[in-house]
Structure formats: structure tokens, C-alpha cells
Amino acid sequence: MAQKNVALVLGGGGAAGNAWLIGIIAGLADAGLDMTEATDLVIGTSSGATAAAHVRSGMPPAELLAWILSPPVQPLGRKRERPPSSATSLPMATVFERMRAIGAAATSAIGLQRAMGAFGLESDAILGPAAAEERRAMVAARLPRHDWPERPMIVVALDAHTGELTVFDRSSGVDLVDAVTAATAMPGMAHTHSINGNRYINGGVRSADNADLAAGYANVVVLSPFSGRSGPLPEGQFEGLRRLPGMDLASQVEGLRKKGSRVEVITPDAASRAAMGTDQMDPATRIPSAQAGYAQGKLEAGRLTFL
């Protein structure tokens, strides 16, 4: 039987969003649709890049869910997972204030991306080089495997100097751990990541989902932790960064459909939104978000009968 032409888009959403994505995947599988097997391409943005590496790891969805539901070992007294050198990093309120200012001043998507890259480079001096090494090790510990999967997967980053889109895949000649570390490096909150002399930041600066990268696929399934919310996100959310025309999910989905793709978008339902809370960077949201995503995934399978 010919392989189906299906792209799976995993959007960004912090610790909560990452867990919700895996919960959805596990719930869909329990309902009879194993997205780890059904997709020809997986696209991961921000924390969705980590989820993409999980989905393509070869682990069954039930094992992926068990992985997420296992509480991480936290040092005594540590309540929140922040960049390793957070004691010397910018206060979170300052980081998000700067992001909002950059978004307000931007007149183009590439201008916003360059400004965010400059912010990331500027912040490197505060975070210090040790933070970069420690963060890579932290990302490595989160991945079930460190080699690129045989089946197609891409993760999205931006060049911190030019703001230009960079897509890493198996053919890029870049270690998977480095690719995911670059794809999840949030300006001001994590050190920019250096690969072959270039520095990179989180691909979520361009788009929370980067669904437009699925162009050419007959069927596209988008799992978007953030994009389905109505109204502005609470202050202090990275994905609340301003989206210029063409970078929001609605515009990207419209563009895909105009090119002939069938697109289905799944966003958190009311129970999942409640589980994810208002601070989706907080690792305490992971387990409830995964559980809510699992329950929602079992309900959403009926929408994907075309797969």
C-alpha cells in the first residue's frame, strides 16, 4: 500500500504544551490512530521540537505518555525549571516586557525576528557560557534517543544574527541534540545555541506552529497548544509575542488549503486549557496537561478519519 501523504505539525507551548502534545498523541493512539506511524513528516517548533523527537523516537505512544507522566527529579527546594544560570539571568518580567516592546515596534516579520535574535545575543553575556553547556545537557536528558530518526522530521530555528528561518533535519549534518537545543532557545530566557559558528534562537519567534512548512502535503494535522486561544494570552507567555500577517496559524492554514491541502487543527479544549494554566513554562503543569491531552485525544480521533 502506498504511503499516505501526511504531515504532523507540533506547535510550541512551553512545558505544558509539550506534555499536552504527547497526551494528544497517546489519546489518539488509544482511539485507534497511531500518529507515530501514520505521518510522513513531523514538524516541531519550540517545545514541539522536543515532542517531535519523542514522536519519532520509535517509542509507542503509551510509553511516551508514561515518560511524560514520570515526575522529573528536582533538586530539593527547586520549584520551577528555568535556565541553569537563572540566578544571573534577566527577571522574567523584564524578559517579557522586552518581548512585547519588540513586537510593538516591529513593522515586518523579519524585522521582529532580527530584533528578537539581537535580544537573545545581548542576553548571552548575562546568562554566561556555562548556561549554554548546561542547557544542552538538559535537552539531551529529555530526549529518548540522540540520533536522528530514519523517518522524516524537521525542527525549526532562526539565525540569531539575520532572523532568517533555519530548518534542521537528518540531512543537515547537525546532531539532533544541538538541533533541538537551538529550536528551543528562547531569547532572554536561554542562551542562543551555537552550531558550526552560527547562533540560533527558538523557531517560535517566527510562528507558534510554522504550519506553512507543511506545504505540498495532501493532509496536514496541526496540534497547537497556544493558537486556539481566544483573546490575548496572559502576560508572561512567550507565544504571546505579536504575530505579523502570515505568521499566525489561521493565515498559514488558509494558505495550505488554497494550495490543496486538507488541514485539521486540534487546540486545547476547556479541560486542557484549565490543566495548562496561565504559566505554561512551569513544569508542575506537565502531568495534568498530559492527562488532559490524553483524554482530549481520545475524543478527537473521529475528526481524523481521513488518515
Coordinates of C-alpha atoms in Angstrom, one line a residue:
M1 CA 0.0 0.0 0.0
A2 CA 1.3 3.4 -0.9
Q3 CA 2.4 5.6 2.0
K4 CA -0.1 8.3 2.8
N5 CA 1.0 11.9 2.3
V6 CA 0.5 13.3 5.9
A7 CA 2.4 16.0 7.8
L8 CA 2.0 16.4 11.5
V9 CA 2.7 19.9 12.9
L10 CA 3.6 20.2 16.6
G11 CA 3.4 23.7 17.8
G12 CA 5.2 25.4 20.7
G13 CA 3.7 25.8 24.2
G14 CA 6.2 25.5 27.0
A15 CA 6.3 22.6 29.4
A16 CA 2.6 22.4 29.5
G17 CA 2.2 22.4 25.7
N18 CA 4.9 19.8 25.3
A19 CA 3.1 17.4 27.7
W20 CA -0.3 18.2 26.1
L21 CA 1.1 17.2 22.7
I22 CA 2.3 13.9 23.9
G23 CA -1.0 13.3 25.7
I24 CA -3.0 14.0 22.5
I25 CA -0.7 11.6 20.6
A26 CA -1.3 8.9 23.2
G27 CA -5.1 9.5 23.3
L28 CA -5.4 9.3 19.5
A29 CA -3.4 6.1 19.6
D30 CA -5.8 4.6 22.2
A31 CA -8.7 5.5 19.9
G32 CA -7.1 3.6 17.0
L33 CA -5.0 6.3 15.3
D34 CA -1.2 6.0 15.9
M35 CA 0.3 9.3 14.7
T36 CA 3.8 7.9 15.3
E37 CA 3.2 5.6 12.4
A38 CA 0.6 7.5 10.2
T39 CA 2.7 10.5 9.4
D40 CA 5.2 11.0 6.6
L41 CA 6.7 14.2 8.1
V42 CA 6.7 15.7 11.6
I43 CA 7.4 19.4 12.1
G44 CA 8.4 20.7 15.5
T45 CA 8.5 24.2 16.8
S46 CA 9.8 25.3 20.2
S47 CA 8.7 22.7 22.8
G48 CA 7.0 21.0 19.8
A49 CA 10.6 20.2 18.6
T50 CA 11.2 18.2 21.7
A51 CA 7.8 16.5 21.2
A52 CA 8.7 15.8 17.6
A53 CA 11.9 14.0 18.7
H54 CA 9.7 11.9 21.1
V55 CA 7.1 11.1 18.4
R56 CA 9.9 9.9 16.0
S57 CA 11.9 8.1 18.7
G58 CA 10.3 4.7 17.9
M59 CA 8.7 4.5 21.3
P60 CA 5.0 3.5 21.3
P61 CA 2.6 6.3 22.3
A62 CA 1.7 4.6 25.6
E63 CA 5.4 4.6 26.5
L64 CA 5.8 8.3 25.5
L65 CA 2.9 9.2 27.8
A66 CA 4.4 7.2 30.7
W67 CA 7.7 9.1 30.1
I68 CA 5.9 12.4 30.4
L69 CA 3.9 11.3 33.5
S70 CA 7.0 10.3 35.3
P71 CA 7.8 13.3 37.6
P72 CA 11.3 14.7 36.9
V73 CA 13.8 14.6 39.7
Q74 CA 14.1 18.1 41.0
P75 CA 16.8 19.3 43.5
L76 CA 15.4 20.0 47.0
G77 CA 13.6 23.3 47.1
R78 CA 13.6 23.9 43.4
K79 CA 10.1 24.7 42.3
R80 CA 10.5 25.9 38.7
E81 CA 12.6 24.8 35.8
R82 CA 14.4 27.8 34.5
P83 CA 17.6 28.3 32.6
P84 CA 20.5 26.8 34.5
S85 CA 22.1 30.2 35.3
S86 CA 18.8 31.8 36.2
A87 CA 20.3 33.5 39.2
T88 CA 22.2 35.8 36.8
S89 CA 19.6 36.0 34.1
L90 CA 17.1 38.8 33.4
P91 CA 14.0 38.7 35.6
M92 CA 11.1 37.1 33.8
A93 CA 9.0 40.3 33.9
T94 CA 11.9 42.1 32.2
V95 CA 12.2 39.5 29.5
F96 CA 8.5 39.6 28.6
E97 CA 8.4 43.4 28.7
R98 CA 11.2 43.4 26.2
M99 CA 9.5 40.9 24.0
R100 CA 6.3 43.0 24.0
A101 CA 8.3 46.1 23.1
I102 CA 10.0 44.3 20.2
G103 CA 6.6 43.1 19.0
A104 CA 5.1 46.5 19.2
A105 CA 7.9 48.2 17.3
A106 CA 8.1 45.6 14.5
T107 CA 6.9 46.6 11.1
S108 CA 7.7 43.2 9.4
A109 CA 8.1 39.6 10.4
I110 CA 11.7 39.5 9.5
G111 CA 12.3 42.7 11.4
L112 CA 10.7 41.2 14.5
Q113 CA 12.8 38.1 14.1
R114 CA 16.1 40.0 13.8
A115 CA 15.2 42.1 16.8
M116 CA 14.5 39.0 18.9
G117 CA 17.7 37.5 17.7
A118 CA 19.6 40.6 18.8
F119 CA 17.9 40.4 22.2
G120 CA 19.0 36.8 22.5
L121 CA 22.6 37.7 21.6
E122 CA 22.5 40.6 24.0
S123 CA 21.3 38.3 26.8
D124 CA 24.1 35.8 26.3
A125 CA 26.5 38.0 28.2
I126 CA 24.2 37.9 31.2
L127 CA 23.4 34.2 31.1
G128 CA 27.1 33.3 30.6
P129 CA 28.7 30.5 28.6
A130 CA 28.2 27.8 31.3
A131 CA 24.4 28.2 30.8
A132 CA 24.8 27.1 27.2
E133 CA 26.6 23.9 28.1
E134 CA 24.3 23.1 30.9
R135 CA 21.2 23.7 28.8
R136 CA 22.4 21.4 26.0
A137 CA 22.9 18.7 28.7
M138 CA 19.4 19.3 30.0
V139 CA 17.9 19.0 26.5
A140 CA 19.9 15.8 25.9
A141 CA 18.5 14.3 29.1
R142 CA 14.9 15.0 27.8
L143 CA 15.3 13.1 24.6
P144 CA 14.7 9.3 24.4
R145 CA 17.4 9.0 21.7
H146 CA 20.1 11.2 20.4
D147 CA 20.3 10.1 16.7
W148 CA 18.1 11.4 14.0
P149 CA 15.2 9.1 13.1
E150 CA 15.1 7.4 9.7
R151 CA 11.6 8.8 9.1
P152 CA 11.4 12.5 8.1
M153 CA 11.3 15.1 10.9
I154 CA 12.3 18.7 10.9
V155 CA 12.7 21.2 13.8
V156 CA 12.6 25.0 13.3
A157 CA 15.1 27.6 14.5
L158 CA 16.1 31.1 13.5
D159 CA 19.5 32.5 12.8
A160 CA 20.1 34.9 15.7
H161 CA 22.1 37.4 13.5
T162 CA 19.8 37.6 10.5
G163 CA 16.5 36.4 11.8
E164 CA 16.2 34.0 8.9
L165 CA 14.4 30.7 9.1
T166 CA 16.6 27.6 9.6
V167 CA 15.2 24.1 9.3
F168 CA 17.2 21.2 10.7
D169 CA 16.7 17.6 9.6
R170 CA 18.6 14.4 9.2
S171 CA 20.5 15.7 6.2
S172 CA 21.7 18.9 7.9
G173 CA 24.8 17.4 9.4
V174 CA 23.8 18.6 12.8
D175 CA 23.4 16.5 16.0
L176 CA 19.8 16.0 17.0
V177 CA 20.5 17.3 20.5
D178 CA 22.0 20.5 19.0
A179 CA 19.1 21.0 16.6
V180 CA 16.5 20.7 19.4
T181 CA 18.6 22.9 21.7
A182 CA 18.7 25.6 19.1
A183 CA 15.0 25.2 18.3
T184 CA 14.0 25.7 21.9
A185 CA 16.4 28.6 22.8
M186 CA 14.0 31.3 23.9
P187 CA 15.6 34.8 23.7
G188 CA 16.4 36.3 27.1
M189 CA 15.5 33.1 28.8
A190 CA 18.1 30.7 27.4
H191 CA 21.5 31.2 25.8
T192 CA 21.5 31.3 22.0
H193 CA 22.8 28.0 20.7
S194 CA 25.9 27.8 18.6
I195 CA 26.1 25.4 15.7
N196 CA 29.1 25.5 13.3
G197 CA 29.8 29.1 14.2
N198 CA 26.3 30.3 13.8
R199 CA 24.0 31.2 16.7
Y200 CA 20.3 30.2 16.7
I201 CA 17.1 31.0 18.6
N202 CA 13.7 29.5 19.1
G203 CA 11.7 28.9 15.9
G204 CA 8.6 30.0 17.8
V205 CA 9.7 33.6 17.3
R206 CA 8.6 33.3 13.7
S207 CA 5.4 31.4 14.3
A208 CA 4.0 29.4 17.2
D209 CA 3.4 26.5 14.7
N210 CA 5.2 27.1 11.4
A211 CA 2.4 25.1 9.7
D212 CA 3.3 26.7 6.4
L213 CA 6.3 24.4 6.2
A214 CA 3.9 21.5 5.5
A215 CA 3.1 23.0 2.1
G216 CA 2.8 20.3 -0.5
Y217 CA 1.4 17.6 1.8
A218 CA -2.1 16.4 0.9
N219 CA -3.1 16.1 4.6
V220 CA -1.9 18.2 7.4
V221 CA -2.7 17.7 11.1
V222 CA -1.8 20.6 13.4
L223 CA -1.6 20.2 17.2
S224 CA -1.3 23.7 18.5
P225 CA -1.1 24.3 22.3
F226 CA -1.4 28.1 22.0
S227 CA -3.0 29.2 18.8
G228 CA -6.6 28.2 19.6
R229 CA -6.9 30.6 22.5
S230 CA -9.3 33.5 22.1
G231 CA -8.0 36.9 23.1
P232 CA -4.5 37.7 24.3
L233 CA -2.5 35.3 26.4
P234 CA -1.7 36.2 30.0
E235 CA 1.3 38.5 30.3
G236 CA 4.5 36.5 30.6
Q237 CA 3.8 34.0 27.8
F238 CA 6.5 33.6 25.2
E239 CA 4.0 32.6 22.5
G240 CA 2.0 35.8 23.3
L241 CA 4.6 37.5 21.1
R242 CA 3.0 39.6 18.4
R243 CA 2.3 37.7 15.2
L244 CA 2.5 39.7 12.0
P245 CA 0.4 38.9 8.9
G246 CA 1.2 35.4 7.6
M247 CA 2.8 34.2 10.8
D248 CA -0.4 33.4 12.7
L249 CA -1.9 29.9 12.4
A250 CA -5.1 31.0 10.7
S251 CA -3.2 32.6 7.9
Q252 CA -1.0 29.6 7.5
V253 CA -3.9 27.1 7.4
E254 CA -5.7 29.3 4.8
G255 CA -2.5 29.2 2.7
L256 CA -2.2 25.5 2.9
R257 CA -5.8 25.0 2.0
K258 CA -5.5 27.3 -1.0
K259 CA -2.7 25.0 -2.2
G260 CA -4.9 21.9 -1.9
S261 CA -4.0 20.5 1.5
R262 CA -6.7 19.1 3.8
V263 CA -5.9 20.6 7.2
E264 CA -7.3 19.7 10.6
V265 CA -6.3 21.8 13.6
I266 CA -6.5 20.5 17.2
T267 CA -6.2 23.0 20.0
P268 CA -6.7 22.5 23.8
D269 CA -10.3 22.1 24.9
A270 CA -11.6 23.7 28.1
A271 CA -10.3 20.9 30.3
S272 CA -6.8 21.0 28.7
R273 CA -6.7 24.8 29.0
A274 CA -7.5 24.6 32.7
A275 CA -4.8 21.9 33.2
M276 CA -2.2 24.0 31.3
G277 CA -2.9 27.0 33.5
T278 CA -1.6 30.5 33.0
D279 CA 2.2 29.8 33.3
Q280 CA 2.8 27.1 30.8
M281 CA 6.6 27.3 31.4
D282 CA 6.0 25.8 34.9
P283 CA 7.0 22.1 34.9
A284 CA 4.3 21.5 37.5
T285 CA 1.8 21.7 34.6
R286 CA 3.3 18.8 32.7
I287 CA 1.4 15.9 34.4
P288 CA -2.1 17.5 34.4
S289 CA -1.6 18.8 30.8
A290 CA -0.5 15.3 29.6
Q291 CA -3.5 13.7 31.3
A292 CA -5.9 16.3 29.9
G293 CA -4.4 15.9 26.5
Y294 CA -4.8 12.1 26.6
A295 CA -8.5 12.5 27.4
Q296 CA -8.9 15.0 24.7
G297 CA -7.0 12.9 22.1
K298 CA -9.4 10.0 22.5
L299 CA -12.3 12.4 21.7
E300 CA -10.6 14.0 18.7
A301 CA -9.8 10.8 16.7
G302 CA -13.1 11.0 15.0
R303 CA -12.1 14.2 13.2
L304 CA -9.1 12.4 11.6
T305 CA -10.9 9.6 9.8
F306 CA -9.3 10.6 6.5
L307 CA -5.9 9.3 7.7

